Short mmCIF file of C-alpha atoms and ligand atoms in Angstrom, two decimals:
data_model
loop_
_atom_site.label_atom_id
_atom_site.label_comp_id
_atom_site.label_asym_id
_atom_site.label_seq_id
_atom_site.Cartn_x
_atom_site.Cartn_y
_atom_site.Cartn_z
CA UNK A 1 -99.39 178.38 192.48
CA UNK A 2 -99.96 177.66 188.96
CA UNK A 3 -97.20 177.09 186.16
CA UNK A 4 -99.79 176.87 183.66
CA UNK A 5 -101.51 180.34 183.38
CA UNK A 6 -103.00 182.57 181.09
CA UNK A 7 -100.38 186.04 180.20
CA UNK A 8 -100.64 187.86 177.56
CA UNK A 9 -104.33 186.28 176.45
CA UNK A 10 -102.13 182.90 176.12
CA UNK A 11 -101.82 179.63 178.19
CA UNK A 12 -98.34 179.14 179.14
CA UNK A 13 -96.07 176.86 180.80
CA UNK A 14 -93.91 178.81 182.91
CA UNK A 15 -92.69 181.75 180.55
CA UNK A 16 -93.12 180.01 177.88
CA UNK A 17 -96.47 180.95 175.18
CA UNK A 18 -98.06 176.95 174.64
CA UNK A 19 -98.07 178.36 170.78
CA UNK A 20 -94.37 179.07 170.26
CA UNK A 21 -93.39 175.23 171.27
CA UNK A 22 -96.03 173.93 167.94
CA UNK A 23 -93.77 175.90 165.89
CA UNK A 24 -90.64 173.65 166.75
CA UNK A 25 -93.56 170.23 167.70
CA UNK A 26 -95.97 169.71 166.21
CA UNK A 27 -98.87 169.01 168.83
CA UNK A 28 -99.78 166.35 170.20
CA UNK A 29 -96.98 167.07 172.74
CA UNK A 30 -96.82 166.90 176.26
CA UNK A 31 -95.51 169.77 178.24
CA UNK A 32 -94.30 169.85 181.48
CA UNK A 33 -93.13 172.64 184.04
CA UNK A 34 -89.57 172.16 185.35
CA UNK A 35 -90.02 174.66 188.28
CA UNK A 36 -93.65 172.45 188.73
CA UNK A 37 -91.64 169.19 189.01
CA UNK A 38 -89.16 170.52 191.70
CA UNK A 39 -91.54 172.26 193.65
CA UNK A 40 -93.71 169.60 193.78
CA UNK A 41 -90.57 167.29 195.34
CA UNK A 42 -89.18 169.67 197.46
CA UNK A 43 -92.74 170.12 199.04
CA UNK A 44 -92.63 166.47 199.31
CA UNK A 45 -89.11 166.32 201.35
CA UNK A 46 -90.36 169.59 203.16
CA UNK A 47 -93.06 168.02 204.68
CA UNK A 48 -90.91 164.93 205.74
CA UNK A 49 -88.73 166.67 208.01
CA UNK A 50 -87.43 165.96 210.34
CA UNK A 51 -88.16 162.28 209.07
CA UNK A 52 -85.40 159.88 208.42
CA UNK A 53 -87.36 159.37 205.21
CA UNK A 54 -86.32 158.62 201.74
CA UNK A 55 -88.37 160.39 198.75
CA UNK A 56 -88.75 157.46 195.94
CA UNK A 57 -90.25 158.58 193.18
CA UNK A 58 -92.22 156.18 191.04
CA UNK A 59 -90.67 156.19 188.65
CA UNK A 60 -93.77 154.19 186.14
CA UNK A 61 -95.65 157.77 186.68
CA UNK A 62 -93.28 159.69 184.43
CA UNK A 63 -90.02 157.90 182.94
CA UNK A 64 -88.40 160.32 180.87
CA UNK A 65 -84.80 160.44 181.34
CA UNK A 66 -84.99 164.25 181.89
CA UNK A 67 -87.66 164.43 184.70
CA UNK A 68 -85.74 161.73 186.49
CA UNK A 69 -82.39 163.80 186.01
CA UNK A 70 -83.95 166.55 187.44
CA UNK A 71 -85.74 164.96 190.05
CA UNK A 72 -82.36 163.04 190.92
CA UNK A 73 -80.93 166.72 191.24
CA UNK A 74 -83.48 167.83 193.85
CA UNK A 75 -82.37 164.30 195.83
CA UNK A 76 -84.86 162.19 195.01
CA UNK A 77 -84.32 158.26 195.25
CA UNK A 78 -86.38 156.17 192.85
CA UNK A 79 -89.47 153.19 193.14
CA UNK A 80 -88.71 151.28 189.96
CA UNK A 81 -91.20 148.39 188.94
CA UNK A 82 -88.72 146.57 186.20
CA UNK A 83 -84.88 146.68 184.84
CA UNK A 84 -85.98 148.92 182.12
CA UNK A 85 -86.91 151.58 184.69
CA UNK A 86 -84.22 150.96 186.82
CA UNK A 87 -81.96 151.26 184.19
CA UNK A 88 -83.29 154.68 183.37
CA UNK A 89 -83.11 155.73 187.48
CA UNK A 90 -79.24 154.94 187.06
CA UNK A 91 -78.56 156.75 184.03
CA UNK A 92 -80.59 159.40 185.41
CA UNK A 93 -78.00 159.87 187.94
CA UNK A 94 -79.93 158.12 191.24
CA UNK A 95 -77.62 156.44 193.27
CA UNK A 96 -78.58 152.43 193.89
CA UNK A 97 -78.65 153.23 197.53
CA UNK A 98 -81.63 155.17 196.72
CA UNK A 99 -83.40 152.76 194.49
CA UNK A 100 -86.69 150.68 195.61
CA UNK A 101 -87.68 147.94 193.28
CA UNK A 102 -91.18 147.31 193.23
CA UNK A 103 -93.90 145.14 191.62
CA UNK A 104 -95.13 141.62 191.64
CA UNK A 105 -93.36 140.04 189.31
CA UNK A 106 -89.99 140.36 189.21
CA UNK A 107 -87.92 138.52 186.88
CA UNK A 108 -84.38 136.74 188.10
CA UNK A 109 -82.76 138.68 185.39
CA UNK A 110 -84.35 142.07 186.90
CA UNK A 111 -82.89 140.74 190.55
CA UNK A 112 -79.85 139.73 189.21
CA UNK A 113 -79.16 143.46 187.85
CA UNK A 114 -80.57 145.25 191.01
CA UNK A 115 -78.02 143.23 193.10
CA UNK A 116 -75.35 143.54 191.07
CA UNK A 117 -75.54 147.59 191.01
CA UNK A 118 -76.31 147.38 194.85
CA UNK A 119 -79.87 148.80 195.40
CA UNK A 120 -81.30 149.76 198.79
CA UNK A 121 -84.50 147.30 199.18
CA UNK A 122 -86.76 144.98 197.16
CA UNK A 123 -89.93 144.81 197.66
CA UNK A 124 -91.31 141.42 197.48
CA UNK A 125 -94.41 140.21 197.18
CA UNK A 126 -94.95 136.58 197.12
CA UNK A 127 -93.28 133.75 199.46
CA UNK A 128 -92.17 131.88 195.57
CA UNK A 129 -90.68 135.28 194.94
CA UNK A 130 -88.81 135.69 197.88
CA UNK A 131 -87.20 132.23 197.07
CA UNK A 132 -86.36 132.89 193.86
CA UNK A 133 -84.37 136.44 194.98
CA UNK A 134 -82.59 134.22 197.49
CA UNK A 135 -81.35 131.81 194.62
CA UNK A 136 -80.30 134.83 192.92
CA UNK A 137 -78.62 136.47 195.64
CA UNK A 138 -76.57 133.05 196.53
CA UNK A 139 -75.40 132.70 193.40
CA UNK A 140 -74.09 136.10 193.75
CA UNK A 141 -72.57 135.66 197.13
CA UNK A 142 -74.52 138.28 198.33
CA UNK A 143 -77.46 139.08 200.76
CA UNK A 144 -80.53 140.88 199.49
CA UNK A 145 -82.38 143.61 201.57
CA UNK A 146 -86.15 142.51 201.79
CA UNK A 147 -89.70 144.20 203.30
CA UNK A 148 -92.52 142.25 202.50
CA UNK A 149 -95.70 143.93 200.54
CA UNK A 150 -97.94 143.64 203.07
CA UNK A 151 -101.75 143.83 201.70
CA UNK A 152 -103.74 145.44 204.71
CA UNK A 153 -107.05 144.70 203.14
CA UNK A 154 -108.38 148.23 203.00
CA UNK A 155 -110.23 150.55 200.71
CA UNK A 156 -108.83 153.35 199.49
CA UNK A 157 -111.35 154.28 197.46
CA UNK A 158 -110.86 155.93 193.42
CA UNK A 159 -111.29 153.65 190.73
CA UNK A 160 -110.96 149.67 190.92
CA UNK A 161 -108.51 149.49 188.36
CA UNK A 162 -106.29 151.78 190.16
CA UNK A 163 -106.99 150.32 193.56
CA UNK A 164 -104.38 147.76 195.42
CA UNK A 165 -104.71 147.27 199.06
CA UNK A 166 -107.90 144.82 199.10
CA UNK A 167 -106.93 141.16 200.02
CA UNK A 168 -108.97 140.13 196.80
CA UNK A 169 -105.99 142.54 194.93
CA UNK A 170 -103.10 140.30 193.49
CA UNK A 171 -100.47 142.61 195.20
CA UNK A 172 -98.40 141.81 198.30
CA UNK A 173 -99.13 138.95 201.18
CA UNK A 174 -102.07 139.18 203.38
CA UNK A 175 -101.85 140.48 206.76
CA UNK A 176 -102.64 137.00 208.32
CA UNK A 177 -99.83 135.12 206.25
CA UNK A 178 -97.29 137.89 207.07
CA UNK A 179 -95.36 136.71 209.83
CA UNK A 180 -94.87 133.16 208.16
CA UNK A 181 -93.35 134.72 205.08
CA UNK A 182 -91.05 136.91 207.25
CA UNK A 183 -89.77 133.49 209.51
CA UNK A 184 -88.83 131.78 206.15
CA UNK A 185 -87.14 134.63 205.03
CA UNK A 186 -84.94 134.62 207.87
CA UNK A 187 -84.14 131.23 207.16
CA UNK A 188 -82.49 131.95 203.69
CA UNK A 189 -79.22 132.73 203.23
CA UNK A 190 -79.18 135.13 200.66
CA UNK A 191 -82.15 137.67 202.44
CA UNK A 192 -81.80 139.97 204.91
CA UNK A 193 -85.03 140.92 206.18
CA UNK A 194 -85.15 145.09 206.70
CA UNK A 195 -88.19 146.53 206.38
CA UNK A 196 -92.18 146.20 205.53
CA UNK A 197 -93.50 147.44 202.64
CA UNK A 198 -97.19 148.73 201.55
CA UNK A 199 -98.93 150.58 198.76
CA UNK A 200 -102.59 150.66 198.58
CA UNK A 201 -103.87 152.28 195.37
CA UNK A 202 -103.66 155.49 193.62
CA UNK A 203 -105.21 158.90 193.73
CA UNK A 204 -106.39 158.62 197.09
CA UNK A 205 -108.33 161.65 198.35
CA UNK A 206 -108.44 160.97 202.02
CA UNK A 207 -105.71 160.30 204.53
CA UNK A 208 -107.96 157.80 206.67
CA UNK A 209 -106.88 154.95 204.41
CA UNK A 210 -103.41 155.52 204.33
CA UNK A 211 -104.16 155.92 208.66
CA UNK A 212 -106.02 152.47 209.03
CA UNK A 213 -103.37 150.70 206.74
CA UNK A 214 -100.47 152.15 209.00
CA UNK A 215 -101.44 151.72 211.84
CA UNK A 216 -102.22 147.89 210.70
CA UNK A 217 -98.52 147.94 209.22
CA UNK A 218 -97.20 149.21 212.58
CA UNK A 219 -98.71 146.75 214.77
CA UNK A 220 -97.33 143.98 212.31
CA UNK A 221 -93.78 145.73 212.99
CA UNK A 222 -94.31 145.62 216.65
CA UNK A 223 -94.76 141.93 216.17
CA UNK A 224 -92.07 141.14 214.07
CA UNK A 225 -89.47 142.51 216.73
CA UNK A 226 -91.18 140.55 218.79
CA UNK A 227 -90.38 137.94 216.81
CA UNK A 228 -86.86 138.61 216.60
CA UNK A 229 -86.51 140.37 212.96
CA UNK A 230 -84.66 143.64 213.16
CA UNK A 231 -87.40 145.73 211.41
CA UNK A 232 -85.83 149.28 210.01
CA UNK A 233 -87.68 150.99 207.43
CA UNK A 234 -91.34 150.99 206.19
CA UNK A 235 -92.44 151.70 203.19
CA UNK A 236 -95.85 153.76 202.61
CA UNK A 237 -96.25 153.35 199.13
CA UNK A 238 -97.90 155.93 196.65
CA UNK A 239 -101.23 157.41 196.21
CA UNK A 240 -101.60 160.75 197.49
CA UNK A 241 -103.78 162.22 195.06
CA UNK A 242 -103.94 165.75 193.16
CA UNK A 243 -106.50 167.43 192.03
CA UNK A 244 -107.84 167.15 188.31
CA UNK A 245 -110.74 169.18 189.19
CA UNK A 246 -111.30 171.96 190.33
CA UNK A 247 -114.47 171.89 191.08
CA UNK A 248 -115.32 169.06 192.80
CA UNK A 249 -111.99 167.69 194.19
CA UNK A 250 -110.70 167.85 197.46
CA UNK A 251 -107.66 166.30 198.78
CA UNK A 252 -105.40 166.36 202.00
CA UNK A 253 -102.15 168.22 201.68
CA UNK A 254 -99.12 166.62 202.04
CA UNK A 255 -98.00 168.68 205.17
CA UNK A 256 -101.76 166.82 206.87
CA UNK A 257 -99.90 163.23 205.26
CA UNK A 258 -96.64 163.65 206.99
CA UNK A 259 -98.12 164.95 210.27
CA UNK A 260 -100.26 161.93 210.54
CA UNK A 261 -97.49 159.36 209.72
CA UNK A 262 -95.29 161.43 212.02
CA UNK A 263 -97.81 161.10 215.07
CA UNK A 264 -98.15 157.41 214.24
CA UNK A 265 -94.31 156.71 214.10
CA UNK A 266 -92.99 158.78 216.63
CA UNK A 267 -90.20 157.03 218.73
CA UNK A 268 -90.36 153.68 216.27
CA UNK A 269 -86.66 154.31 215.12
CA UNK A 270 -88.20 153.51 211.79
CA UNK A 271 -86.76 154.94 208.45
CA UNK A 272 -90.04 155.71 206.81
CA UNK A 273 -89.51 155.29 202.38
CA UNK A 274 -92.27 157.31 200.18
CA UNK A 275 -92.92 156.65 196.88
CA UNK A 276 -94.86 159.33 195.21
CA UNK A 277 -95.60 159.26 191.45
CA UNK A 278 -98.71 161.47 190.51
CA UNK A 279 -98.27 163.54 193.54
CA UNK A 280 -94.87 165.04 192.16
CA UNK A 281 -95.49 164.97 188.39
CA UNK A 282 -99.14 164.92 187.78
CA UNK A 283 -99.92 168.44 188.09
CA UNK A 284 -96.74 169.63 186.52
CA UNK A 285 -97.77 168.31 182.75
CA UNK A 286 -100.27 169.21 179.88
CA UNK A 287 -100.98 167.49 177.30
CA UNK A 288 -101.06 170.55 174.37
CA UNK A 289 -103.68 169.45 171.37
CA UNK A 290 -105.26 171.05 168.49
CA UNK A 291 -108.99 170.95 166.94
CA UNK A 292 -108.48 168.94 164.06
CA UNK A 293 -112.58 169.50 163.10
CA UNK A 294 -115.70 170.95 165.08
CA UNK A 295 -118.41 168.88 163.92
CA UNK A 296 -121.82 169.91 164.88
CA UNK A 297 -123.99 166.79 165.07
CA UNK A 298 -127.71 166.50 165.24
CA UNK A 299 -127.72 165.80 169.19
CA UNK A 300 -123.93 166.93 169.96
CA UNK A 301 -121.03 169.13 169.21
CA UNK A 302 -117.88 167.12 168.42
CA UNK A 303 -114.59 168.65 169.17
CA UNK A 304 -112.55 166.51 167.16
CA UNK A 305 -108.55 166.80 168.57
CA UNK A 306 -105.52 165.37 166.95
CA UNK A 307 -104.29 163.62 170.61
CA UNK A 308 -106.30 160.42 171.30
CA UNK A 309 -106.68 157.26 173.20
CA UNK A 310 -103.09 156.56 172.61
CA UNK A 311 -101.53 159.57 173.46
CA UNK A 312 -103.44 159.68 176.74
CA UNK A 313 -105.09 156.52 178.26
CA UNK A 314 -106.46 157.55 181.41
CA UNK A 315 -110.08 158.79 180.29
CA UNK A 316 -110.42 155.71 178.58
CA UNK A 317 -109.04 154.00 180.89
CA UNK A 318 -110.56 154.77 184.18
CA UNK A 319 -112.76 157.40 182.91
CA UNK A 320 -110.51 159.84 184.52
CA UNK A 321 -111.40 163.61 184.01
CA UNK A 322 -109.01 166.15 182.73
CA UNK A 323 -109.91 169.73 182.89
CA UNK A 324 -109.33 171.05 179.15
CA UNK A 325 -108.61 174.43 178.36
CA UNK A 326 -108.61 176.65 175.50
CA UNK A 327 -104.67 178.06 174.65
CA UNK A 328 -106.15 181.23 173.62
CA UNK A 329 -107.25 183.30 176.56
CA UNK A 330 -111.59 183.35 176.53
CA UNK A 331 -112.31 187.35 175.90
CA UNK A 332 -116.24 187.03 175.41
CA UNK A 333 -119.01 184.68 177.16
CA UNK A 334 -119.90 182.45 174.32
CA UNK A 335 -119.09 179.12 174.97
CA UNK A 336 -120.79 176.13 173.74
CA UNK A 337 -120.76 172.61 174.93
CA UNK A 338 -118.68 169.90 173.39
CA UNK A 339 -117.69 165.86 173.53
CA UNK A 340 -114.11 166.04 173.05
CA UNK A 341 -112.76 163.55 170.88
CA UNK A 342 -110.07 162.12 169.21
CA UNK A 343 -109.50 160.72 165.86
CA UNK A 344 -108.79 156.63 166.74
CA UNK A 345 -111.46 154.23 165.21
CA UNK A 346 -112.80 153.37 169.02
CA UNK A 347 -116.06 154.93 170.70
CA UNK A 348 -113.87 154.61 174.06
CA UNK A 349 -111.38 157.86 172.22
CA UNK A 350 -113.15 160.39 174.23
CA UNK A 351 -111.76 162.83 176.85
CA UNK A 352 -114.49 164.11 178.00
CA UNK A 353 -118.18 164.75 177.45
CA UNK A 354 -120.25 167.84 178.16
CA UNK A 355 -117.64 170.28 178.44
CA UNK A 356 -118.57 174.01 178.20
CA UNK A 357 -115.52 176.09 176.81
CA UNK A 358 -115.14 179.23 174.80
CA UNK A 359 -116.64 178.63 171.13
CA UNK A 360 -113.54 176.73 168.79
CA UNK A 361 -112.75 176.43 165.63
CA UNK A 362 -110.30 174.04 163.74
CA UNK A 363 -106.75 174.40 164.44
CA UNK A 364 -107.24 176.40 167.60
CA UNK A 365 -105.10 174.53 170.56
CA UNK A 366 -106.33 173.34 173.70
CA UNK A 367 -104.14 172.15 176.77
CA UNK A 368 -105.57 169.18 178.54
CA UNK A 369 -104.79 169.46 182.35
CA UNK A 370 -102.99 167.39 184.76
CA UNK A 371 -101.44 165.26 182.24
CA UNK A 372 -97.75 165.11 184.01
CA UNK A 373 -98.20 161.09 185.61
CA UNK A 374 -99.58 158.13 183.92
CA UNK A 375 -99.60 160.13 180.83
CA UNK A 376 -97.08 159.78 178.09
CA UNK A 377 -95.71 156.35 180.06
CA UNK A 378 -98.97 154.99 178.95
CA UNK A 379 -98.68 156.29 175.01
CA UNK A 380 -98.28 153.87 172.33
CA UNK A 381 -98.73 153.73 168.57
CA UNK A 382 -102.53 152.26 168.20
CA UNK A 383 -103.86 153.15 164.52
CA UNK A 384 -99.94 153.83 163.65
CA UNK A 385 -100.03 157.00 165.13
CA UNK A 386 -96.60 157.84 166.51
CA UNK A 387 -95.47 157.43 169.93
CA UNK A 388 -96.35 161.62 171.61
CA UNK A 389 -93.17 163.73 171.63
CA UNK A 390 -92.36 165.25 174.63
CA UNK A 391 -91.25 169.23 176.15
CA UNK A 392 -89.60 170.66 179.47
CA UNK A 393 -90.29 174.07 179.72
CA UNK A 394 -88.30 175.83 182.32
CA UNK A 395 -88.69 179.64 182.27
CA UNK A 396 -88.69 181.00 179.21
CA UNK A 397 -87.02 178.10 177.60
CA UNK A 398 -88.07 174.45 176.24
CA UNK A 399 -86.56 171.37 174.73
CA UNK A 400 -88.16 168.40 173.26
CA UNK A 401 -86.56 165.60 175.85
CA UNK A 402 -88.19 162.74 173.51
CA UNK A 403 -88.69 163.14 169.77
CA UNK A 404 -91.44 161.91 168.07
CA UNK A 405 -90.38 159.06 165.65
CA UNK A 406 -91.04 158.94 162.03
CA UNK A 407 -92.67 156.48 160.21
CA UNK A 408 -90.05 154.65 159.14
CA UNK A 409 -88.58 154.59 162.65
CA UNK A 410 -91.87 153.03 163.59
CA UNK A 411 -91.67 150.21 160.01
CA UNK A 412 -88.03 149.44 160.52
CA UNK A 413 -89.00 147.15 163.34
CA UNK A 414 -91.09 145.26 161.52
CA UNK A 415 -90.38 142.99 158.76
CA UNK A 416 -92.09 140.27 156.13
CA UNK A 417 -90.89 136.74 156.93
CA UNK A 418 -89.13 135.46 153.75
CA UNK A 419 -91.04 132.45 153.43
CA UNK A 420 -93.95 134.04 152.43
CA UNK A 421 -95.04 133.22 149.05
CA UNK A 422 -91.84 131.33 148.63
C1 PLP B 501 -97.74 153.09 191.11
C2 PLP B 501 -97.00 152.89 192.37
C3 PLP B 501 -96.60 154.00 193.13
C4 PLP B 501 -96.94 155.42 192.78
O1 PLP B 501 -98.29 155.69 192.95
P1 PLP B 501 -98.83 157.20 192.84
O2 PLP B 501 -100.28 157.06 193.00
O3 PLP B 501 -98.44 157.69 191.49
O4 PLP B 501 -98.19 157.98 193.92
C5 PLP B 501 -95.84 153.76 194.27
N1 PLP B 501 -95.52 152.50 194.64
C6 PLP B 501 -95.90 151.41 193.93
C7 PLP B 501 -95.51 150.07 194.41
C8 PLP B 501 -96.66 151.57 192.78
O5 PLP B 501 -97.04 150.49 192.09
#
């Protein structure tokens, strides 16, 4: 089902009319679907059962303190990738024994925190990382849970910026060096070896990838027992994909992901961790935008928004598509085809090219799809343009859950040394 639909010759979010939240915010705002966001999780721990499995959600996909207190409601744990993030899992009310901490570079202050509140498992990826935890941990009296990011060296396809399980990638150890990282971990005091630990891209369309890399993963935990490590959870990583179009994608459900890692791990006594990002908030956000200027060129149309590059990164980025629509429900068949644009002083500020839609004019609105993950985490101020406010919509009611900052929240950070012209 849908939570963005057309009622009433309107897009809406839920119950809610797109045009009644640009009378409180002005656009560009993202809006998200509370009833999308649960949904989407409770599909997620649906499938799992009867997995011992813990949902942790990636956090990086979509920060904002109220998705993550919502998701924490529904029972989600949380993949955090710094000590900013897993400061906001905490305050979002996820309990440490739910946290995952995640990502290649790791700071001693970062472990030193994670330890401290008591989290459930680091992930580490690098033998001069591991080292560095155990220092930590001994000076804490305390033993750290470890896996080991394991890179199983295959492709999972989508784009290259967004893809992490090659052995050329600089994430986790490779298969062949495994074994020796996981016999010096033993050997330090301050690790407890628990689990292994994968992720192999993002926005992967096919479940063969995620197959071949588990099964790879799997015989590595077969050895490792045999090796004498007590081996009790692995970690799948991200990267189920969603689809941004309509059209042309196609992607395995996440009932045809579970039953696959079920058949595989059958019997392992293994506590499987997931950690979904796009798959839980990607589809539950738009990015809501209005047509600053249509400019009819000489070989194009311009629609000319007032969102850009730095408001949402991904087409530039990756070249990712978003489906756009039109907030005002299409009544006749004229439609014209459009580059849409935004305003930042960069050829790369364009969403999309060659888009038919209804015919615009300035200051209608237009929702750009599939904006919930990698979204407004991405934002920043490029050309001074403030940092994108942010909506919930549940029902029939919304409220901005991050403002946008004025100007002079933006200047006060910044100041003129006093030596200048001295
Ligand atoms: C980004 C990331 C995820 C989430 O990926 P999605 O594609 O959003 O599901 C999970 N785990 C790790 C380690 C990541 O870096």
């Amino acid at each position: 089902m849908s939570y963005f639909h057309y009622s009433n010759g309107q897009l809406c979010a839920e119950g809610v009319p797109l045009g009644d939240i640009t009378k409180d915010v002005d656009t560009p705002v993202y809006v998200y679907s509370a009833s999308a966001l649960a949904d989407n999780y409770h599909g997620f721990s649906r499938a799992c059962e009867p997995m011992d499995a813990l949902i942790a959600y990636s956090v990086k996909a979509n920060s904002n303190l109220a998705v993550l207190t919502l998701l924490a409601s529904c029972g989600a744990g949380a993949d955090v990738v710094s000590g900013g993030e897993l400061e906001r899992a905490l305050r979002a009310g996820i309990a440490p024994q739910k946290i995952v901490f995640s990502g290649v570079g790791k700071s001693r202050d970062e472990m030193h925190k994670a330890l401290k509140v008591g989290i459930y498992q680091f992930n580490i990826e690098s033998a001069p990382e591991l080292i560095a935890l155990n220092d930590v941990a001994c000076a804490l009296n305390t033993r750290a849970a470890i896996a080991l990011r394991i890179n199983p060296d295959v492709s999972a396809g989508g784009h290259e910026k967004i893809s992490t399980g090659k052995a050329e990638n600089k994430f986790g150890v490779n298969l062949d060096q495994a074994r020796g990282v996981y016999k010096q971990a033993r050997e330090l005091p301050g690790i407890e070896v628990i689990g292994v630990d994968m992720h192999i891209g993002s926005q992967i369309d096919s479940l063969a990838p995620f197959e071949t890399a588990l099964l790879k993963g799997l015989d590595l935990v077969r050895e490792l027992r045999r090796d004498g490590h007590d081996i009790r959870t692995f970690d799948m990583g991200g990267g189920l994909g969603i689809v941004y179009n309509q059209d042309e994608d196609t992607l395995p459900t996440v009932t045809d992901y579970m039953d696959m890692v079920r058949r595989h791990t059958a019997g392992l006594g293994l506590k499987m961790i997931f950690e979904p990002g796009r798959a839980i908030a990607g589809n539950a956000g738009v990015l809501l935008s209005r047509v600053q200027y249509v400019k009819h060129g000489s070989a194009r149309n311009f629609l000319i928004l007032d969102a850009a590059m730095n408001d949402l990164l991904r087409p530039a980025l990756y070249g990712a598509y978003h489906a756009i629509q039109p907030v005002k429900e299409p009544m006749s068949d004229q439609t014209e085809i459009y580059d849409i644009v935004g305003p930042v002083c960069e050829t790369g500020d364009t969403f999309a090219t060659h888009r038919r839609l209804s015919v615009m004019q300035s200051d209608d609105l237009v929702a750009m799809l599939s904006a919930g993950a990698y979204g407004a985490v991405q934002a920043g101020q490029y050309n001074t343009r403030p940092l994108v406010p942010e909506v919930l919509v549940k029902d029939s009611q919304f409220s901005v859950i991050r403002m946008r900052p004025d100007l002079e929240d933006i200047l006060r950070l910044e100041s003129v040394p006093g030596w200048f012209g001295a």
